[in-house]
Tab-separated table of C-alpha atoms in Angstrom:
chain	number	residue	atom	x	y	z
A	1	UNK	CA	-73.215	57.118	-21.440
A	2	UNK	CA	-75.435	53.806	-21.267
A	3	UNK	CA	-74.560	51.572	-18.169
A	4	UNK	CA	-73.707	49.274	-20.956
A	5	UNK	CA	-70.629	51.542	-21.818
A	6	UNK	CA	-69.931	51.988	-18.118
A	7	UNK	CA	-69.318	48.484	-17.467
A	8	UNK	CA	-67.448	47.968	-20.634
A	9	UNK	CA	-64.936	50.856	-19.807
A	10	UNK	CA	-65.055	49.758	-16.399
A	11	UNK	CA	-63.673	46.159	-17.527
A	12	UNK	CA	-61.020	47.722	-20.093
A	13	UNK	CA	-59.045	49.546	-17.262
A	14	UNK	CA	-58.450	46.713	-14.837
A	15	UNK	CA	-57.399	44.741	-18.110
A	16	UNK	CA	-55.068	47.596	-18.436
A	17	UNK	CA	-53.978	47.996	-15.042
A	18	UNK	CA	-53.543	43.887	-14.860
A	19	UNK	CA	-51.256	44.504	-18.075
A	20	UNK	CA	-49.396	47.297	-16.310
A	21	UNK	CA	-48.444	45.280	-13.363
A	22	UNK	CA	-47.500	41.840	-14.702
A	23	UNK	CA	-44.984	44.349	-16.934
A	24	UNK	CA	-43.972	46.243	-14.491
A	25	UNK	CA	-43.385	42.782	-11.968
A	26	UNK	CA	-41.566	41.455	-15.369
A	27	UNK	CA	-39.254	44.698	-15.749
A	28	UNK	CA	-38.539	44.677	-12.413
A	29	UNK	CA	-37.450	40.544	-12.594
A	30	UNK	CA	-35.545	41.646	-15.286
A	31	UNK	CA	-33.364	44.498	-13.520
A	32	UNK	CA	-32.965	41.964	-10.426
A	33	UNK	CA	-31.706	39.337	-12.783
A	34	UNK	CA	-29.139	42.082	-14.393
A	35	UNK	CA	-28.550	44.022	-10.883
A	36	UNK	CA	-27.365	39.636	-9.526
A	37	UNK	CA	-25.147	39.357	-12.735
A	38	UNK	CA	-23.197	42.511	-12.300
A	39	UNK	CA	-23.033	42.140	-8.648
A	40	UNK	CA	-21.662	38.825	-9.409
A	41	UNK	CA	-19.013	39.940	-11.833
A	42	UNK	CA	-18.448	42.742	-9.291
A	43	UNK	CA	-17.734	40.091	-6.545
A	44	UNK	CA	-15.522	37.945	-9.589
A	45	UNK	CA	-13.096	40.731	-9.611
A	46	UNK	CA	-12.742	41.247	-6.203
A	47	UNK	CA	-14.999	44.832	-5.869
A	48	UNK	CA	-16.432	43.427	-3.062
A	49	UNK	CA	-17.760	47.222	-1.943
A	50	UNK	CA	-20.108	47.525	-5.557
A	51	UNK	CA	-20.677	43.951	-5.019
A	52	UNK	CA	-22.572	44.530	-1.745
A	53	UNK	CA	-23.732	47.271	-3.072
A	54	UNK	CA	-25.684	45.764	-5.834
A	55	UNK	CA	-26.611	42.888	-3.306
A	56	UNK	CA	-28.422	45.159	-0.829
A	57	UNK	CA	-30.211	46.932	-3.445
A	58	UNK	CA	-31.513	43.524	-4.839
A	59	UNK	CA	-32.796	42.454	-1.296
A	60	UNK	CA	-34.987	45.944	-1.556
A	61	UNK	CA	-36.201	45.402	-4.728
A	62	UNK	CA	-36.984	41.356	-4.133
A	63	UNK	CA	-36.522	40.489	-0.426
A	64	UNK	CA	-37.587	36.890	-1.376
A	65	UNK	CA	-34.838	36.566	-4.029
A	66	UNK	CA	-32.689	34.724	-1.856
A	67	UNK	CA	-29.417	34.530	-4.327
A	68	UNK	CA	-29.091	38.249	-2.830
A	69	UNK	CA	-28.886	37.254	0.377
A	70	UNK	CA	-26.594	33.906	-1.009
A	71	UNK	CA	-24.272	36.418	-2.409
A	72	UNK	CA	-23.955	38.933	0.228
A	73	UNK	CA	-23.296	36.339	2.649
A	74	UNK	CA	-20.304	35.185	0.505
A	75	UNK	CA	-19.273	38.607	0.591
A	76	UNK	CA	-18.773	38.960	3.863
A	77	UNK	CA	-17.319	35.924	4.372
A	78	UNK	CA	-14.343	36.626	1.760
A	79	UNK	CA	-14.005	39.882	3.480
A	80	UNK	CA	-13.558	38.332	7.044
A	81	UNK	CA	-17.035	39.859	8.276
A	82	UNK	CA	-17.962	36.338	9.301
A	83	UNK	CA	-20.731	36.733	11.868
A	84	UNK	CA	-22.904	38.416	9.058
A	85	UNK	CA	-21.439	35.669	6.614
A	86	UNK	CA	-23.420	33.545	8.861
A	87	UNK	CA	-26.428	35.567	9.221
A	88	UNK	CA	-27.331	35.254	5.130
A	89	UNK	CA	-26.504	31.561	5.194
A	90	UNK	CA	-28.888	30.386	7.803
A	91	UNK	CA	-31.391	32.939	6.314
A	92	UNK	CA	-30.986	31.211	2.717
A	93	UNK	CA	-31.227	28.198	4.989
A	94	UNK	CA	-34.005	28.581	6.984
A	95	UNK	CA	-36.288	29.909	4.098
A	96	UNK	CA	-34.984	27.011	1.303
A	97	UNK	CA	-32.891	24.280	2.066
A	98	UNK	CA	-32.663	23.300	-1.602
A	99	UNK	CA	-29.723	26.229	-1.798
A	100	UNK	CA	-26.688	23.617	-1.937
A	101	UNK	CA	-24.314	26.383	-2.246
A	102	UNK	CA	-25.960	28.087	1.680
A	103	UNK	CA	-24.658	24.648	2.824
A	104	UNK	CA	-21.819	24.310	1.578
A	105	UNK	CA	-20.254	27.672	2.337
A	106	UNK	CA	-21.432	27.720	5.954
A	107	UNK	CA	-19.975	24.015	6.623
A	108	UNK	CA	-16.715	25.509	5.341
A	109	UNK	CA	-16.475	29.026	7.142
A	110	UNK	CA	-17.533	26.699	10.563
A	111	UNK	CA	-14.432	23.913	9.774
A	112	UNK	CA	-12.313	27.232	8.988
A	113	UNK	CA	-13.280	28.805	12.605
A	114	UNK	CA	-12.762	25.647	13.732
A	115	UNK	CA	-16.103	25.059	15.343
A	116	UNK	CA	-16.935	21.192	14.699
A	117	UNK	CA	-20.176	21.279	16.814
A	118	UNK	CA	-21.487	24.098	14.450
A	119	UNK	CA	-20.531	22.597	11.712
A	120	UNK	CA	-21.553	19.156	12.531
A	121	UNK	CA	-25.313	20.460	13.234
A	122	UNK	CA	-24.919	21.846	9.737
A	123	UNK	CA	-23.905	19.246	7.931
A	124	UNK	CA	-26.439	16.754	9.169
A	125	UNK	CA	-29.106	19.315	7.889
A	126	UNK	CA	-27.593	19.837	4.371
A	127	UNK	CA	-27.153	15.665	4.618
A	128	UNK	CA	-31.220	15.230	5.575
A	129	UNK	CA	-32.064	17.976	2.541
A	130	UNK	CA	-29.860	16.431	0.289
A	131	UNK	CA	-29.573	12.761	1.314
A	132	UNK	CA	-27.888	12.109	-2.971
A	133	UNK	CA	-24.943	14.895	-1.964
A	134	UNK	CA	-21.764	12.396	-1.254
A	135	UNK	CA	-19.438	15.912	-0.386
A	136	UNK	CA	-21.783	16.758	2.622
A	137	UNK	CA	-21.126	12.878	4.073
A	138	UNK	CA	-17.219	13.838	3.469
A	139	UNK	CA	-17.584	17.090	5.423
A	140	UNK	CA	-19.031	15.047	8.532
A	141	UNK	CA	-15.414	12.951	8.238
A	142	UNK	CA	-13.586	16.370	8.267
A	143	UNK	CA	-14.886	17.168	10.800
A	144	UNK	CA	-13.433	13.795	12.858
A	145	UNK	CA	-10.661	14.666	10.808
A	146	UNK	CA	-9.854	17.830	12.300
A	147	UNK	CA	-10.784	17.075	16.052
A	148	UNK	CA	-8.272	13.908	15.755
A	149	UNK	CA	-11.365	11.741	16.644
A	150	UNK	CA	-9.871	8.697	14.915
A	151	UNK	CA	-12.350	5.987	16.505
A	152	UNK	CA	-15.541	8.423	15.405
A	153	UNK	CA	-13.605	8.246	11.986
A	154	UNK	CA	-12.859	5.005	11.592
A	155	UNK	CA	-16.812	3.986	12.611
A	156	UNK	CA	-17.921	6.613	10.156
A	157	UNK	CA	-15.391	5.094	7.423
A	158	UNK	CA	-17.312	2.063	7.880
A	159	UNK	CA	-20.834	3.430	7.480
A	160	UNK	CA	-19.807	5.170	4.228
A	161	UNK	CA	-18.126	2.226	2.784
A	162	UNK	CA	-21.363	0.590	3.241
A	163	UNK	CA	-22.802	3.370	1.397
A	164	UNK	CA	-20.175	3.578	-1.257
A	165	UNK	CA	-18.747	0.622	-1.701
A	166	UNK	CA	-17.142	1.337	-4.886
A	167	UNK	CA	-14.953	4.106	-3.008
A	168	UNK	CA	-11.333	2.968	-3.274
A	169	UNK	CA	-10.610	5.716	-1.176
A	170	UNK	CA	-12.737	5.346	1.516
A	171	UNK	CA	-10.953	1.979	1.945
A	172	UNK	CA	-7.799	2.834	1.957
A	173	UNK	CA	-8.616	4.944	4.951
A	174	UNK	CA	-9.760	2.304	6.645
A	175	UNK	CA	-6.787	0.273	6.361
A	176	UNK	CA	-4.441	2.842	7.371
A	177	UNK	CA	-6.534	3.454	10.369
A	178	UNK	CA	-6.839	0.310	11.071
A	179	UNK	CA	-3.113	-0.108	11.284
A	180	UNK	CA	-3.408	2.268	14.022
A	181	UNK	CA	-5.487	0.993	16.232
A	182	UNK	CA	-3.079	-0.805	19.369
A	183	UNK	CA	-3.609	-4.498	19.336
A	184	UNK	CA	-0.774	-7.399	19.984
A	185	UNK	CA	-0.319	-10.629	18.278
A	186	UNK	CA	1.708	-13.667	18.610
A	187	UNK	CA	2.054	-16.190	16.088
A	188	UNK	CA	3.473	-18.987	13.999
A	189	UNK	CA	4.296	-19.201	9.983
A	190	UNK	CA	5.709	-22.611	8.141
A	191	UNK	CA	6.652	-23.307	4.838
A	192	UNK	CA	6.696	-26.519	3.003
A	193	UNK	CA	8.334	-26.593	-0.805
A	194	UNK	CA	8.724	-29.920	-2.422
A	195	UNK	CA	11.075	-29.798	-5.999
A	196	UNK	CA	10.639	-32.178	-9.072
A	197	UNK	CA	14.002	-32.366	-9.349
A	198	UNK	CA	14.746	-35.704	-7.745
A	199	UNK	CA	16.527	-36.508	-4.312
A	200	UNK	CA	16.403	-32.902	-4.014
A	201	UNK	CA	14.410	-31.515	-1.123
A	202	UNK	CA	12.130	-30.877	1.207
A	203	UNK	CA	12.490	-27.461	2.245
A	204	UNK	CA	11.223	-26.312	5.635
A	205	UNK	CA	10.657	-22.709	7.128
A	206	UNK	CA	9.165	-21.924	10.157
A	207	UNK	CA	8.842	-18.848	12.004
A	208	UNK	CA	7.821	-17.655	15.478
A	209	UNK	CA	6.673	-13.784	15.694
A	210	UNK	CA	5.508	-11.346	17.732
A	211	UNK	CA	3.401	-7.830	16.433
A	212	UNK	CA	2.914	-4.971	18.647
A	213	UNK	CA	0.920	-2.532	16.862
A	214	UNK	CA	0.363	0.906	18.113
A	215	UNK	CA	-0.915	4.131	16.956
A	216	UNK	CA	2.542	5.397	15.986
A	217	UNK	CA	3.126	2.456	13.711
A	218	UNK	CA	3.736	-1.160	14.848
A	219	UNK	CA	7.220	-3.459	15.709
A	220	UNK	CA	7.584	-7.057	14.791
A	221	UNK	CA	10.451	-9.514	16.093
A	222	UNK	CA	10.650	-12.441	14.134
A	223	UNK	CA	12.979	-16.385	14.927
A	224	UNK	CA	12.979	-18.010	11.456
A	225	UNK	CA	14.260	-21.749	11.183
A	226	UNK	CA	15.074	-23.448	8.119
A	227	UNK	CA	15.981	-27.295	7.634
A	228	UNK	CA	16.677	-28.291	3.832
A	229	UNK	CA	16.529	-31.647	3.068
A	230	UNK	CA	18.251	-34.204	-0.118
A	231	UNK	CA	18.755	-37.777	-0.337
A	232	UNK	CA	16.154	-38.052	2.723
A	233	UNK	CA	18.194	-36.136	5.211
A	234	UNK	CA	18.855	-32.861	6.391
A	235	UNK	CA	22.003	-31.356	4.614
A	236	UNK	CA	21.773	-27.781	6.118
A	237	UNK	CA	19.821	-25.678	8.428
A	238	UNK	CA	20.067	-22.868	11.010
A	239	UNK	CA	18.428	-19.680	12.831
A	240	UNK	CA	17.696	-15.934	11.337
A	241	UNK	CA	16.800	-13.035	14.067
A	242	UNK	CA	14.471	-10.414	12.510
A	243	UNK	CA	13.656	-7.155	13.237
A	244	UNK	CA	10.908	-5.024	11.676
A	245	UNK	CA	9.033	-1.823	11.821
A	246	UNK	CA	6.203	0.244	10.957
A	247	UNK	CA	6.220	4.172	11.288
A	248	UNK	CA	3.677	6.869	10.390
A	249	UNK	CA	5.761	9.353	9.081
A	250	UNK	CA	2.182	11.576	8.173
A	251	UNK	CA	-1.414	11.366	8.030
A	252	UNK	CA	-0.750	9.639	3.876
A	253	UNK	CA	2.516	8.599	4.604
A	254	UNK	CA	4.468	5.660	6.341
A	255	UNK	CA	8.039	3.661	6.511
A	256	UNK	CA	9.152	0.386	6.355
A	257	UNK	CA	12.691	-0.666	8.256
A	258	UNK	CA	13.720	-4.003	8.447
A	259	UNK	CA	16.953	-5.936	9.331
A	260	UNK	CA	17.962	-9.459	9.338
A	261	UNK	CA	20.946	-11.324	10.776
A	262	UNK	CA	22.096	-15.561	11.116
A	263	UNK	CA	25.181	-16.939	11.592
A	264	UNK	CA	24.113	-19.701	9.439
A	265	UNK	CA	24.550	-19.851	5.696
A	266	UNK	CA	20.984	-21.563	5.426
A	267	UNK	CA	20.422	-17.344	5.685
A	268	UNK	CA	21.963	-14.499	3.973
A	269	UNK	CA	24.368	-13.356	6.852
A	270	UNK	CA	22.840	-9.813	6.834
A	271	UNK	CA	19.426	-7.976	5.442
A	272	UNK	CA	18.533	-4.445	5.227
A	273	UNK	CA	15.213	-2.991	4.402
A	274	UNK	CA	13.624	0.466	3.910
A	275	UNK	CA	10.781	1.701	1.983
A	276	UNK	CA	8.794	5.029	1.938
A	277	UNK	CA	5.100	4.913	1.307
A	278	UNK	CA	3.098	7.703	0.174
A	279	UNK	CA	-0.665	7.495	-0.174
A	280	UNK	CA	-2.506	10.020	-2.927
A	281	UNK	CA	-6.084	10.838	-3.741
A	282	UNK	CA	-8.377	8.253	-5.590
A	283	UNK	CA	-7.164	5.088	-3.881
A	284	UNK	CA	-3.372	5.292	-5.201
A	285	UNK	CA	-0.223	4.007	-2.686
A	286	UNK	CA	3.418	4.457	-4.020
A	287	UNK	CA	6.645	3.431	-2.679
A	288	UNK	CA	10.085	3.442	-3.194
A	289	UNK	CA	12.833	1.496	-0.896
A	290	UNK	CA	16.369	-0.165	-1.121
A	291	UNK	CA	17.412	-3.534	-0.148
A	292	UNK	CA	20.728	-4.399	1.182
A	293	UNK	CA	21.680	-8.414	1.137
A	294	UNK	CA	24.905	-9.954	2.439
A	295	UNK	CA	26.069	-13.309	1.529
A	296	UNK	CA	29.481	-15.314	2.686
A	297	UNK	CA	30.304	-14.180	-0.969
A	298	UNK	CA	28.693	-11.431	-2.235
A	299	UNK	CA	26.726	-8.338	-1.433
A	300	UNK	CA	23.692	-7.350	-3.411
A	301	UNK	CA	22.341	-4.047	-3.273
A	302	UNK	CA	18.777	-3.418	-4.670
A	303	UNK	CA	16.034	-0.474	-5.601
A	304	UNK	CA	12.764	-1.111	-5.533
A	305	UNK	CA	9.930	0.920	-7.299
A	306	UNK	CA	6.071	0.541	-6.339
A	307	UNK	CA	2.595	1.502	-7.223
A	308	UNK	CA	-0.576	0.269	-6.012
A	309	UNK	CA	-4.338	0.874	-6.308
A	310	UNK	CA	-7.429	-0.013	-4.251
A	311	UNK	CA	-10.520	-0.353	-6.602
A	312	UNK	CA	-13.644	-0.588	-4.552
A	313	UNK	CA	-12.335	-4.131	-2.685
A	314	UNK	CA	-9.766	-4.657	-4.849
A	315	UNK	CA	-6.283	-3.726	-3.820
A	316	UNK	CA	-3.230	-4.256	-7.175
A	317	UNK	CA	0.157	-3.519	-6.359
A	318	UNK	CA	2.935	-3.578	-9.201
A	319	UNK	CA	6.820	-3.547	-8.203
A	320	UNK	CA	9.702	-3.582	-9.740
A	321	UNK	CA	13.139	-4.195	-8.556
A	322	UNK	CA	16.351	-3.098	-9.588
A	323	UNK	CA	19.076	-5.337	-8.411
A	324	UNK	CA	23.005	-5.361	-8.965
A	325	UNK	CA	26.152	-6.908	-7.390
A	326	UNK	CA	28.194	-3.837	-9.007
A	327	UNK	CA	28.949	-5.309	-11.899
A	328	UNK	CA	25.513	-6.568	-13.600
A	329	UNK	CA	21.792	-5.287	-13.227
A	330	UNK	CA	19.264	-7.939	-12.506
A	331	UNK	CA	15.690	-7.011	-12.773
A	332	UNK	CA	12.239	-8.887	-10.889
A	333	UNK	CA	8.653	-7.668	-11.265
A	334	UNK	CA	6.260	-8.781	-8.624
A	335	UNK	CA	2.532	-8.372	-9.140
A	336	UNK	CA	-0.078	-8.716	-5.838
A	337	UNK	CA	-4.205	-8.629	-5.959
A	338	UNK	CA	-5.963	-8.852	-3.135
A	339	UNK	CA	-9.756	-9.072	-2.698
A	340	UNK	CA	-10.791	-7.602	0.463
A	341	UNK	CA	-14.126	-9.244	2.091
A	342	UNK	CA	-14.629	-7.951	5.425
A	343	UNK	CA	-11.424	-6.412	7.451
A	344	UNK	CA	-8.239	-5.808	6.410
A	345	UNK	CA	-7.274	-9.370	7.576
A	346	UNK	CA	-9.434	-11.308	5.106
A	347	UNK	CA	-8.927	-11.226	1.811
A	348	UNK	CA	-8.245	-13.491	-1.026
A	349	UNK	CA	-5.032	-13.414	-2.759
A	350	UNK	CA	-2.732	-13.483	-6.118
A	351	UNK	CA	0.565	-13.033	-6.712
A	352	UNK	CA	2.468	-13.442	-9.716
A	353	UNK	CA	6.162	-12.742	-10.540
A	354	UNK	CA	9.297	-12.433	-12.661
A	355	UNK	CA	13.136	-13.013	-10.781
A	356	UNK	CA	14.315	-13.842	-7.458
A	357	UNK	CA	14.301	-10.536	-5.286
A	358	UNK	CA	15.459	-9.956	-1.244
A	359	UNK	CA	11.648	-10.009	-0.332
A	360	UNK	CA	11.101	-13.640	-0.844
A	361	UNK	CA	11.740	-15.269	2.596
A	362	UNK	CA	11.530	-18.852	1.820
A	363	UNK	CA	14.224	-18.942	-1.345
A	364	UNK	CA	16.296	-16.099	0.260
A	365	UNK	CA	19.119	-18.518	1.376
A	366	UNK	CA	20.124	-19.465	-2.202
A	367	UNK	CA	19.298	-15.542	-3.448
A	368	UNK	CA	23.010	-15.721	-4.256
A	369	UNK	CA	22.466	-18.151	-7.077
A	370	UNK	CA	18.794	-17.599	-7.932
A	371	UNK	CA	19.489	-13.791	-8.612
A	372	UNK	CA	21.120	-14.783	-11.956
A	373	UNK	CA	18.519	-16.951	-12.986
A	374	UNK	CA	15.224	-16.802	-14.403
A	375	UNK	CA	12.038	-17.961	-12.717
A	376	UNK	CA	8.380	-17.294	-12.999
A	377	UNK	CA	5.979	-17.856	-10.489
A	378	UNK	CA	2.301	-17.748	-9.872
A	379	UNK	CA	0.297	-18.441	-6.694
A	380	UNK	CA	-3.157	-17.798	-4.889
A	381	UNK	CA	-4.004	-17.625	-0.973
A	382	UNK	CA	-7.137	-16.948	1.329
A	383	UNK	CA	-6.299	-15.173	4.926
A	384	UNK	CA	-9.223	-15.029	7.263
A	385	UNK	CA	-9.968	-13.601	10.788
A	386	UNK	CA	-12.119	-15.736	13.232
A	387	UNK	CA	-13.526	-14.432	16.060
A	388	UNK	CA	-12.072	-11.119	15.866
A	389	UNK	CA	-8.657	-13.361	17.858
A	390	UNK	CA	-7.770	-15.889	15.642
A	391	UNK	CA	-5.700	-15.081	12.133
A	392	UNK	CA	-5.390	-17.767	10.169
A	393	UNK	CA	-4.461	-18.329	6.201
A	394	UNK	CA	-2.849	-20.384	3.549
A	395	UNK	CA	-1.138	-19.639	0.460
A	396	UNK	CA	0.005	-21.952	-2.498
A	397	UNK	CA	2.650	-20.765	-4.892
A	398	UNK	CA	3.956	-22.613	-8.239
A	399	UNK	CA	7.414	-21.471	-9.453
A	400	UNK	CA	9.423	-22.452	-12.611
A	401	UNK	CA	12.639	-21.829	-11.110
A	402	UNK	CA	16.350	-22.083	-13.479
A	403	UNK	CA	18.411	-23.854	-11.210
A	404	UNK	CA	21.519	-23.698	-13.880
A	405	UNK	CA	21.766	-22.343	-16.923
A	406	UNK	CA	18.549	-23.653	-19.356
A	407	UNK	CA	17.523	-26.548	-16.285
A	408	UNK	CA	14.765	-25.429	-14.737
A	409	UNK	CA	13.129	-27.364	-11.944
A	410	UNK	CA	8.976	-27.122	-10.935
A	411	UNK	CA	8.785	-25.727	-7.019
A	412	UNK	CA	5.108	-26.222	-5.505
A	413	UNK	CA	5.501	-24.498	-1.994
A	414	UNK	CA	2.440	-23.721	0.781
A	415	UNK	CA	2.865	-21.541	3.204
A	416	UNK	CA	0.623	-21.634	6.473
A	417	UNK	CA	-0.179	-18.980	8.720
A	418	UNK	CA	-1.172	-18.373	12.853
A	419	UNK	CA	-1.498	-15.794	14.381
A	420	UNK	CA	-3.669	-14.881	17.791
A	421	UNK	CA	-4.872	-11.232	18.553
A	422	UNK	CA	-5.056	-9.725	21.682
């Protein structure tokens, strides 16, 4: 055989052997990708023992095919062998962060064991490999969550509002955290509504109030005074003691009680208030309350239906109420937007509405009359907080109000607001 011939057969069997193990590293890819999808369906149906099985085989075959190692970890975990649970994760960890899933299932079996240092390391790792995963931020607020570290949550609210300020949700924890938080304030409210009817008004209301809020809800007392005026003089006027109340009733739910009692008939001679708020998923707030109103004349009882909806800043509530004096139903519809710009104290406002119902302070005195009558109103208000002490804001409401049957009357009312925090 020439040396020519030699060198040519030479060449043809490492081309062969080359051949042979690219196939044989291709067959083998093969049986590890079929070996992971039965082990998978294995683990699917809950034969966790052939699952593992098939898992520890693929880690001989291909100890760098780390969805073995993924899979057997998740094994173990469902089978309540968590310490080796653990063991796969931070391998799949350690050797590629870009495994989502490694993340993900360790966070969880560390917030199940209830070890928030663990998972908190955790979490800011999965957060610095995958800065564009929102549900890793989330598991860091579980994790305050959990411990009942409601300042660490609320500051953590914050920074993820700034990061997603589109999240409705996000703010309406932040508002029903804030709520929490134990402040006092004292302050003043007055009411001015002029009429076009003529020699007929001014009315005043004015109102001296104190807040304690604490982080089991808050209590309010509340003097009102109203003076109505005609012909240039004061024709009636007289004192209401108020009573209200705030009370977390569960970490998305609250109450409202309220009563109300005067002497004078300026005032209904007795109010009664209670609504129960329940917060959902996605931003969504529903209530449902009664109202109880007692006249020198009459007594009113109403139901009142709610649903509300924070949209990024935005904050739309829609009620209805269903009023009666036991003989007739009377129905109102009150619509609110508020646009929230920093805290839950400023915010711009709207409010539009349909009847006369109980939760209308200023006309509440003639809710006796008004009840039968039709009026629609519209109105607009800005509420700001100064120096993180002072509360101030101002609202302007227009109301076509019937004041008999088909004579109607034009009501332009603004209502002024005090308050300081402490």
């Amino acid at each position: 055989m020439t040396q020519k011939n030699t060198i040519k057969s030479i060449l043809i069997l490492f081309l062969f052997l080359g051949v042979l193990s690219n196939f044989t590293v291709y067959a083998q890819k093969i049986d590890t990708d079929i070996l992971l999808k039965e082990a998978l369906q294995d683990a699917k149906t809950k034969d966790y023992e052939s699952a593992l099985k098939k898992s520890r085989l693929g880690i001989k075959l291909a100890p760098d095919y780390l969805d073995f190692h993924l899979l057997s970890g998740r094994i173990y975990q469902l089978t309540q062998k968590k310490d080796s649970a653990v063991y796969y994760y931070k391998y799949v960890i350690d050797r590629n962060p870009k495994y989502e899933e490694a993340f993900s299932y360790l966070i969880n079996l560390y917030l199940e064991e209830k070890k928030y240092d663990e998972a908190e390391i955790i979490i800011n790792k999965a957060i610095e490999a995958h800065p564009e995963n929102k549900n890793f931020r989330y598991k860091k607020l579980n994790v305050y969550q959990s411990q009942k570290e409601e300042k660490k949550e609320y500051e953590y609210l914050k920074t993820l509002l700034s990061q997603y300020p589109d999240d409705s949700e996000l703010k309406q924890q932040i508002f029903n955290l804030d709520t929490k938080n134990n402040s006092d304030r004292i302050g003043i409210n007055y009411n001015y509504t002029t009429f076009s009817r003529k020699n007929y008004g001014p009315w005043h209301l004015g109102s001296l109030q104190y807040i304690r809020q604490r982080n089991w809800g808050s209590l309010i007392g509340r003097i009102n005074y109203a003076n109505r005026f005609a012909d240039g003089k004061s024709i009636i006027d007289g004192v209401q003691y108020e009573a209200e109340s705030y009370i977390f009733t569960g970490k998305k739910s609250y109450s409202y009680l309220g009563a109300a009692y005067s002497e004078n008939p300026v005032f209904p001679k007795l109010r009664l208030s209670y609504s129960y708020f329940q917060n959902f998923s996605k931003g969504w707030e529903a209530d449902l309350g009664i109202r109880y109103v007692k006249t020198l004349d009459a007594e009113f009882t109403t139901a009142v239906i709610g649903l509300g909806k924070y949209i990024g800043s935005y904050w739309i509530n829609f009620r209805s109420y269903i009023q009666t004096d036991k003989e007739n139903f009377y129905p109102a519809f009150a619509l609110t937007t508020r646009y929230y710009l920093d805290s839950r104290f400023d915010y711009i406002s709207l409010v539009a509405g349909y009847g006369s119902s109980p939760d209308e302070r200023t006309t509440l005195g003639q809710y006796e009359n008004r009840v039968f009558l039709n009026s629609y109103r519209i109105g607009g208000g800005y509420f700001r907080l100064l120096n993180n002490h002072y509360l101030t804001g101002i609202q302007l409401t227009y109301n076509n109000q019937e004041y008999a049957p088909n004579l109607n009357q034009n009501e332009l009312e603004i209502g002024l607001m005090f308050q300081y925090k402490f």
